[in-house]
mmCIF file of C-alpha atoms in Angstrom:
data_model
loop_
_atom_site.group_PDB
_atom_site.id
_atom_site.type_symbol
_atom_site.label_atom_id
_atom_site.label_comp_id
_atom_site.label_asym_id
_atom_site.label_seq_id
_atom_site.Cartn_x
_atom_site.Cartn_y
_atom_site.Cartn_z
ATOM 1 C CA MET C 1 0.685 -13.833 -0.199
ATOM 2 C CA ALA C 2 2.844 -16.914 0.091
ATOM 3 C CA PRO C 3 6.525 -16.828 -0.823
ATOM 4 C CA ALA C 4 7.594 -18.137 -4.220
ATOM 5 C CA LEU C 5 8.099 -21.850 -4.734
ATOM 6 C CA ALA C 6 11.748 -20.994 -5.470
ATOM 7 C CA ASP C 7 12.064 -20.040 -1.786
ATOM 8 C CA GLN C 8 10.227 -23.079 -0.420
ATOM 9 C CA ILE C 9 11.268 -26.146 -2.401
ATOM 10 C CA TYR C 10 14.591 -27.901 -2.001
ATOM 11 C CA VAL C 11 15.979 -30.650 -4.231
ATOM 12 C CA CYS C 12 18.424 -32.960 -2.437
ATOM 13 C CA GLY C 13 18.597 -30.400 0.384
ATOM 14 C CA ARG C 14 19.481 -27.506 -1.924
ATOM 15 C CA LYS C 15 17.554 -24.666 -3.487
ATOM 16 C CA LEU C 16 17.497 -24.604 -7.262
ATOM 17 C CA PRO C 17 18.729 -21.398 -8.895
ATOM 18 C CA ARG C 18 15.946 -18.847 -9.203
ATOM 19 C CA TYR C 19 16.532 -18.768 -12.969
ATOM 20 C CA ALA C 20 15.544 -22.468 -13.179
ATOM 21 C CA TRP C 21 12.197 -21.539 -11.639
ATOM 22 C CA PHE C 22 11.899 -18.641 -14.087
ATOM 23 C CA MET C 23 12.473 -21.064 -16.981
ATOM 24 C CA LEU C 24 9.724 -23.356 -15.656
ATOM 25 C CA SER C 25 7.343 -20.443 -15.167
ATOM 26 C CA GLY C 26 8.170 -19.080 -18.592
ATOM 27 C CA ALA C 27 7.829 -22.492 -20.248
ATOM 28 C CA ILE C 28 4.278 -22.832 -18.935
ATOM 29 C CA CYS C 29 3.418 -19.461 -20.442
ATOM 30 C CA ASP C 30 5.363 -20.185 -23.634
ATOM 31 C CA VAL C 31 3.250 -23.286 -24.304
ATOM 32 C CA PHE C 32 0.069 -21.261 -23.783
ATOM 33 C CA GLN C 33 1.450 -18.457 -25.973
ATOM 34 C CA PHE C 34 2.484 -20.898 -28.707
ATOM 35 C CA PHE C 35 -1.094 -22.132 -29.094
ATOM 36 C CA LEU C 36 -2.487 -18.600 -28.811
ATOM 37 C CA ASN C 37 0.042 -17.501 -31.448
ATOM 38 C CA GLY C 38 -1.379 -20.107 -33.844
ATOM 39 C CA ILE C 39 -4.902 -18.808 -33.294
ATOM 40 C CA VAL C 40 -3.836 -15.183 -33.774
ATOM 41 C CA ALA C 41 -1.805 -16.094 -36.901
ATOM 42 C CA THR C 42 -4.955 -17.619 -38.383
ATOM 43 C CA MET C 43 -6.914 -14.467 -37.525
ATOM 44 C CA VAL C 44 -4.359 -12.188 -39.233
ATOM 45 C CA ALA C 45 -3.777 -14.542 -42.181
ATOM 46 C CA GLY C 46 -4.784 -11.797 -44.619
ATOM 47 C CA LEU C 47 -1.756 -9.642 -43.774
ATOM 48 C CA GLU C 48 0.735 -9.537 -46.590
ATOM 49 C CA TYR C 49 3.766 -8.458 -44.564
ATOM 50 C CA GLU C 50 5.195 -9.947 -41.328
ATOM 51 C CA ARG C 51 2.064 -11.898 -40.408
ATOM 52 C CA ASP C 52 4.019 -14.118 -38.005
ATOM 53 C CA THR C 53 5.685 -11.162 -36.292
ATOM 54 C CA VAL C 54 2.305 -9.493 -35.802
ATOM 55 C CA ALA C 55 0.897 -12.743 -34.378
ATOM 56 C CA TRP C 56 3.925 -13.066 -32.052
ATOM 57 C CA THR C 57 3.505 -9.492 -30.779
ATOM 58 C CA ILE C 58 -0.223 -9.854 -30.121
ATOM 59 C CA SER C 59 0.043 -13.274 -28.449
ATOM 60 C CA TYR C 60 3.013 -12.145 -26.321
ATOM 61 C CA THR C 61 1.135 -9.041 -25.170
ATOM 62 C CA LEU C 62 -1.962 -11.082 -24.293
ATOM 63 C CA CYS C 63 0.086 -13.489 -22.143
ATOM 64 C CA ILE C 64 1.744 -10.912 -19.898
ATOM 65 C CA ALA C 65 -0.879 -11.093 -17.129
ATOM 66 C CA LEU C 66 -0.483 -14.888 -17.062
ATOM 67 C CA ARG C 67 3.304 -14.464 -16.918
ATOM 68 C CA GLN C 68 2.971 -12.084 -13.970
ATOM 69 C CA GLU C 69 1.045 -14.670 -11.985
ATOM 70 C CA THR C 70 3.269 -17.638 -12.806
ATOM 71 C CA HIS C 71 6.350 -15.558 -11.977
ATOM 72 C CA ARG C 72 4.757 -14.596 -8.654
ATOM 73 C CA ILE C 73 3.959 -18.218 -7.804
ATOM 74 C CA PHE C 74 7.156 -19.873 -9.010
ATOM 75 C CA VAL C 75 9.927 -17.262 -8.987
ATOM 76 C CA PHE C 76 9.624 -13.944 -7.192
ATOM 77 C CA GLY C 77 6.853 -14.266 -4.612
ATOM 78 C CA ALA C 78 4.650 -11.423 -3.444
ATOM 79 C CA TYR C 79 4.955 -8.118 -5.204
ATOM 80 C CA GLU C 80 4.724 -4.710 -3.614
ATOM 81 C CA GLY C 81 1.608 -2.642 -4.071
ATOM 82 C CA THR C 82 -1.608 -3.724 -5.724
ATOM 83 C CA TYR C 83 -2.099 -6.258 -8.480
ATOM 84 C CA TRP C 84 -2.652 -3.440 -10.978
ATOM 85 C CA GLU C 85 0.478 -1.516 -9.911
ATOM 86 C CA ASN C 86 2.611 -4.600 -10.350
ATOM 87 C CA LEU C 87 0.919 -5.547 -13.611
ATOM 88 C CA SER C 88 1.756 -2.105 -14.987
ATOM 89 C CA ARG C 89 5.418 -2.559 -13.937
ATOM 90 C CA VAL C 90 5.470 -5.980 -15.587
ATOM 91 C CA TYR C 91 3.898 -4.564 -18.776
ATOM 92 C CA MET C 92 6.502 -1.778 -18.816
ATOM 93 C CA THR C 93 9.288 -4.334 -18.465
ATOM 94 C CA TYR C 94 7.834 -6.517 -21.177
ATOM 95 C CA ALA C 95 7.212 -3.483 -23.435
ATOM 96 C CA THR C 96 10.971 -3.264 -23.905
ATOM 97 C CA THR C 97 11.094 -6.976 -24.652
ATOM 98 C CA ILE C 98 8.197 -6.698 -27.096
ATOM 99 C CA CYS C 99 9.819 -3.843 -29.022
ATOM 100 C CA ALA C 100 13.137 -5.666 -29.254
ATOM 101 C CA SER C 101 11.451 -8.968 -30.093
ATOM 102 C CA ILE C 102 9.596 -7.492 -33.061
ATOM 103 C CA VAL C 103 12.900 -6.724 -34.753
ATOM 104 C CA LEU C 104 14.570 -9.894 -33.481
ATOM 105 C CA ARG C 105 11.720 -12.169 -34.577
ATOM 106 C CA SER C 106 11.692 -10.660 -38.049
ATOM 107 C CA MET C 107 15.480 -11.015 -38.412
ATOM 108 C CA LEU C 108 15.468 -14.604 -37.149
ATOM 109 C CA ALA C 109 12.662 -15.484 -39.566
ATOM 110 C CA HIS C 110 14.677 -14.191 -42.506
ATOM 111 C CA VAL C 111 17.793 -16.035 -41.322
ATOM 112 C CA ALA C 112 15.821 -19.248 -40.749
ATOM 113 C CA GLU C 113 14.417 -19.075 -44.281
ATOM 114 C CA GLY C 114 17.984 -19.348 -45.550
ATOM 115 C CA LEU C 115 18.743 -22.531 -43.602
ATOM 116 C CA PRO C 116 19.330 -25.763 -45.529
ATOM 117 C CA SER C 117 16.140 -27.453 -46.683
ATOM 118 C CA ALA C 118 17.009 -30.555 -44.620
ATOM 119 C CA ILE C 119 16.383 -28.435 -41.497
ATOM 120 C CA THR C 120 13.379 -26.473 -42.719
ATOM 121 C CA GLU C 121 11.662 -29.673 -43.877
ATOM 122 C CA LEU C 122 11.744 -30.884 -40.261
ATOM 123 C CA VAL C 123 10.871 -27.573 -38.624
ATOM 124 C CA GLU C 124 9.330 -24.562 -40.346
ATOM 125 C CA ALA C 125 11.491 -21.449 -40.503
ATOM 126 C CA ARG C 126 8.840 -19.464 -38.646
ATOM 127 C CA THR C 127 8.881 -22.002 -35.773
ATOM 128 C CA ILE C 128 12.675 -21.746 -35.540
ATOM 129 C CA ALA C 129 12.349 -17.949 -35.395
ATOM 130 C CA TYR C 130 9.585 -18.224 -32.794
ATOM 131 C CA PHE C 131 11.640 -20.336 -30.388
ATOM 132 C CA GLY C 132 14.816 -18.326 -31.030
ATOM 133 C CA THR C 133 12.904 -15.217 -29.998
ATOM 134 C CA VAL C 134 11.520 -16.995 -26.910
ATOM 135 C CA LEU C 135 15.036 -17.885 -25.747
ATOM 136 C CA CYS C 136 16.495 -14.406 -26.266
ATOM 137 C CA THR C 137 13.590 -12.524 -24.714
ATOM 138 C CA GLY C 138 13.485 -14.951 -21.773
ATOM 139 C CA CYS C 139 17.044 -14.147 -20.709
ATOM 140 C CA PHE C 140 16.493 -10.388 -20.851
ATOM 141 C CA SER C 141 13.112 -10.595 -19.123
ATOM 142 C CA TYR C 142 14.465 -12.556 -16.160
ATOM 143 C CA PHE C 143 17.044 -9.942 -15.230
ATOM 144 C CA ALA C 144 14.717 -7.019 -15.898
ATOM 145 C CA LEU C 145 11.886 -8.532 -13.842
ATOM 146 C CA LYS C 146 14.213 -9.613 -11.038
ATOM 147 C CA ARG C 147 15.408 -6.034 -10.704
ATOM 148 C CA GLY C 148 11.971 -4.441 -10.847
ATOM 149 C CA TRP C 149 9.701 -6.960 -9.091
ATOM 150 C CA LYS C 150 9.782 -5.022 -5.859
ATOM 151 C CA LYS C 151 10.237 -1.284 -5.671
ATOM 152 C CA GLY C 152 13.304 -1.773 -3.504
ATOM 153 C CA GLY C 153 15.212 -3.680 -6.173
ATOM 154 C CA GLY C 154 13.663 -7.098 -6.562
ATOM 155 C CA VAL C 155 14.261 -10.375 -4.843
ATOM 156 C CA ASP C 156 17.186 -10.972 -2.524
ATOM 157 C CA SER C 157 20.210 -10.483 -4.745
ATOM 158 C CA THR C 158 22.523 -12.149 -2.208
ATOM 159 C CA GLU C 159 21.007 -15.574 -2.850
ATOM 160 C CA VAL C 160 23.607 -18.176 -3.786
ATOM 161 C CA ALA C 161 22.398 -21.047 -5.926
ATOM 162 C CA PHE C 162 23.102 -24.651 -4.964
ATOM 163 C CA THR C 163 24.434 -23.713 -1.528
ATOM 164 C CA GLN C 164 23.362 -25.501 1.614
ATOM 165 C CA MET C 165 23.854 -23.544 4.807
ATOM 166 C CA THR C 166 23.693 -24.648 8.412
ATOM 167 C CA ALA C 167 23.125 -22.065 11.104
ATOM 168 C CA ASP C 168 25.012 -23.961 13.818
ATOM 169 C CA GLU C 169 28.588 -23.041 12.931
ATOM 170 C CA PRO C 170 30.414 -20.007 11.519
ATOM 171 C CA MET C 171 31.093 -20.031 7.780
ATOM 172 C CA GLU C 172 34.746 -20.870 7.153
ATOM 173 C CA LEU C 173 36.459 -20.008 3.904
ATOM 174 C CA LYS C 174 40.021 -20.606 2.701
ATOM 175 C CA HIS C 175 42.761 -18.895 4.689
ATOM 176 C CA GLY C 176 40.755 -19.033 7.913
ATOM 177 C CA LEU C 177 38.162 -16.367 7.020
ATOM 178 C CA ARG C 178 34.933 -16.722 8.998
ATOM 179 C CA PHE C 179 31.603 -14.990 8.393
ATOM 180 C CA GLY C 180 28.476 -14.920 10.544
ATOM 181 C CA SER C 181 27.034 -18.034 12.036
ATOM 182 C CA ALA C 182 26.658 -20.133 8.894
ATOM 183 C CA ARG C 183 28.899 -22.688 7.242
ATOM 184 C CA ILE C 184 28.939 -23.707 3.588
ATOM 185 C CA ASP C 185 28.783 -27.491 3.236
ATOM 186 C CA GLY C 186 30.841 -28.472 0.255
#
């Protein structure tokens, strides 16, 4: 499999932080999940309690396989083992997020319902809760997936964002410290 786009694409000669790629990957899936969430919410419209939280949980669970693939393409690159082994690791990681997001989504919905009507007339309380949950779960998921993507501990944790290296000269730091055969252009 090809390496992740995060490892191949440079902007102005620099690699973007891996988290920026994760946000792009996640945003693609979030848009898909948002529309799927609307469909599921319509299907469970008869529920009297926490209909939106149930819809969130179902739509989130259904999107995990899509998230695995977009994360592979954009963020982390090839995974170790088979597709099914990695998918099970991704589902286990997201299981924690799903459990936490059920409580979080419900709490945010209740808080959002108490917002001033000037805000809730523009955006429904349930939509505010939805996107608040997306933001919180996204941060946790990035670090959990980064750590567990490969059995040996994930992607290269020594990566430095927004750093351009040249292999021609030793890296020089303040006070005359030199490392390896690379130099940080500042």
